[in-house]
Amino acid sequence: MAMMMMIRCKPILHLGHRENSMFPHPEIRRLKCSTPIRSLIPAAAIFSNPIRFGTSLNRSRFFPIVRDGLAEAPSVTEPEVVFSETFPLIRTKMVEGKVTVRLDPVEGEGLGGRLVVGCDLEGKWILHWGVTYCDELGGEWDQPPLEMRPPGSIAIKDYAIETPMKKSSSSVEGRFLNELQINVSDCTSISAIHFVLKEEESGAWFQLKGRDFKVPLMGYVNGDEKAAFLNGDQNQDDGKQSFSIWPGAFDQISSLLLNAEGPQSKEKDAVFKAKPSMKQSRHSGFYEEYPISKEEKVKNTVTVTVRKSNETDKNLVYFETDLPGDVTIHWGVCRDNSKKWEIPPTPHPPSTKIFRRNALQTSLQHKKDGLGCWASFLLDKDIAGLLFVLKLKEYVWLNNMGTDFYIPLISMSSLPSQTSRDIDWTRPYTLEKSDAQIGVHPFENKSLELSNPQIEGAESNLPEDFGKTKEESLGADHATYTAEIINEIRNLVTDISSEKGKSTKTKEAQESILQEIEKLAAEAYSIFRSSIPTFEESVLDVAEPLEPSKKVCSGTGSGYEILCQGFNWESNKSGRWYSELSAKASELSSLGFTVIWLPPPTESVSPEGYMPKDLYNLNSRYGSMEELKDLVGRFHDVGIRVLGDVVLNHRCAHYKNGNGIWNIFGGRLNWDDRAVVADDPHFQGRGNKSSGDNFHAAPNIDHSQDFVRKDLKEWLCWLRKEVGYDGWRLDFVRGFWGGYVKDYLEASEPYFAVGEYWDSLSYTYGEMDHNQDAHRQRIVDWINATNGTAGAFDVTTKGILHAALERCEYWRLSDSKGKPPGVVGWWPSRAVTFIENHDTGSTQGHWRFPAGKEMQGYAYILTHPGTPAVFYDHIFSHHQHEISRIISLRNRNKINCRSEVKITKAERDVYAAEIDEKVVVKIGPGYYEPANGPKQWVVAAEGKDYKIWETS
């Protein structure tokens, strides 16, 4: 008589809250008690193929096995847990609300009435406001009279008031309104009230269409401007502006600006989705509503559990997360501690596809209750570790604070321990086209590759030694592991030379380019493999900048540049800025500056120049085209090179399309809506999807279009020839792929170029993280995408200086390897260091450097490698003498963008470093003196909480 195996199911199948994740397969759930094994799936299959049946195994869910006619076998013991950890995640979601603006009607013939501003989003809201008077022709704010200020108002300098909004007793759609009332009775001398909103907790600023709200009081009274305002007439000849309609094409910007905390705040972060609805009549005052979006943080978790299977020689891996929506796990395995990504052997889980030959992508299954998702699969026991990142939506990736999640599978005691860390989703990792094809692998900081990628469908070109350890890679013959990279660089240089061979490019210059790129590649490879850089960048030992015919690398200058930002946010208001700055050219040269950055030169919807319209019209609020050419010539006469501020990401249109959308351009570059990206919901573009982040206040240009790139290259070359610019400051480069920048720079051949790649640093529960590798990695990725033809502003260093100086935490100025913690610590020749600019400081003050500590910041950036940039407001202030002295010290000691830094102290209240064995700098209130020995140190400059020595 044949013996049959049976499975006793009824007492076991109480699946609890994880029913779906435990046994998702319908055949398991349909099991009947005492059903013969030949009509069922073998019990062993549960362990041999958990990809199909689920692997959330625990003591209460194992099947006791019963043999026909025999006693019940002992129950299976619970598998050993190899790894189990829950990682906290922080993501953001958008909350929609409304801003309301109401001006109550006039009482009789007088001026009685009140302005009421409301916002129905949660938060501590502040109205930042001021007025203009009838006898003033300009648009500058003034403080309102005392009798007009509500209780709790605080004066801001001499031009504005900040008043907290209060909770109203009324509610809008179930949400209580934050509201402020301003009495405008008998304000006969005031022509208008101006304001912006500020959310105190997040530091976010909200504006209207890229500018301040403006409520015209005189127009409200006299009827004419009121009628124009109520009827939406934007063709007024008197130059008056209402707060909903702006002259020219400005009403195409159907958005309200959200200026996020930290280095995001600029008029480039619009979040309003629609134009306001007019609900007022001429005789009843007016009332307007504006949609507003605010980011709020939401906490989630991902749990990873690994158990050893008792039935198979494999590990059971189980993922569970409460993240909503569709989630994909992008994963691979490694065979040793090198953490080199590779694909595990088949079979792979269902709904899995291979990604670029070295990783898998598996869709997580939704839980039955809809609260999150899960996945499980088997891995061989000889696999040392599991690497993964999570993918949400199309372009959003989540990694572990800039590195991959790593799960050890062999032994917790023999591998590095894992600790729970919050993942900051304020700036989630976005995989764009550039990430997939060039530079550092987006899921692990691997290698620097300077190949010429294809934009669509390119494979990830990783070197053969991808994943080698430091010991393996940095042996006696390091040429082996860099051979592939260097060969590709040689090919690149050869291609450039053959294509652009000119008499000015000597053999010596070509060899200098090759030597620098080889050493940069080796250094970057070492850095991205999590090891201390061994190879230093070379710099020619000359006192004067190289001539253009001898330049080391296109777009990166000689290494000795000192940059001056030659304007602030208010410079446009005089209308004569070019002439005013020209008078200061000799003084700036005598202070030691070698390069000056001028404001955007083109016709612009906004007076500051960052909303360009006709690119070939160089008559702006700063002056005429002829005045600009004279200014550039004047700076050349005193030995200063000139950078033009070019806005390539977006452009304001001249005309509306058939749907009333502003996306048809005029002027010499008369593009149609094919020049606008397709995924910007505001402007109905017919181009391809954006290769970067959208700027919602104007049409985002599609740089993948051949005609767009051709026109922009011609324009840049025209600026170089017609105006005489020597290089570029590139605005909002987060908006488009760095490979396009490479194309533009190769065409225009600038002496120096720097991009503004500006996003938020990493924070945990409001505290800045010590490790900012993820932040500086994003900037390095962009530089790499340009093939190193441009530098980038070192926003990482500015942010860390903020935290160190504000909180007396100078230990932050050294990373885990004893190097500077910003971009200057990884790629110094491409780091442009700064402490303030027209966005962070000036009258905007979105991220102002700690007050009273500016000279500590300049003592740091003017003595360290990188290219230092000094802000106009600081040069022409009481700081000028101290700044000039440190610049002189930098020049006479030949400190350059590749100088070597040795950090000698980084403690709570003091930081000290030695640069090129020639200069020692100390900042902070703590004590430090360099030790005299073979070198004698002499104080060369000092001030409040800083001191600099040089060798005697």
XYZ file of N, CA and C in Angstrom, residues 53-54 274 515 801 859:
18
model
N 5.029 31.970 -3.632
C 4.065 31.781 -2.560
C 4.196 32.765 -1.413
N 5.244 33.561 -1.388
C 5.429 34.497 -0.275
C 6.343 33.884 0.761
N -3.000 77.859 -11.541
C -4.001 78.467 -12.395
C -4.065 79.957 -12.139
N 46.906 65.521 -19.377
C 47.452 65.193 -18.060
C 46.465 65.520 -16.951
N 28.995 75.749 6.254
C 29.497 76.923 6.965
C 28.396 77.578 7.796
N 37.477 84.162 5.295
C 38.773 83.611 5.686
C 38.878 82.156 5.259
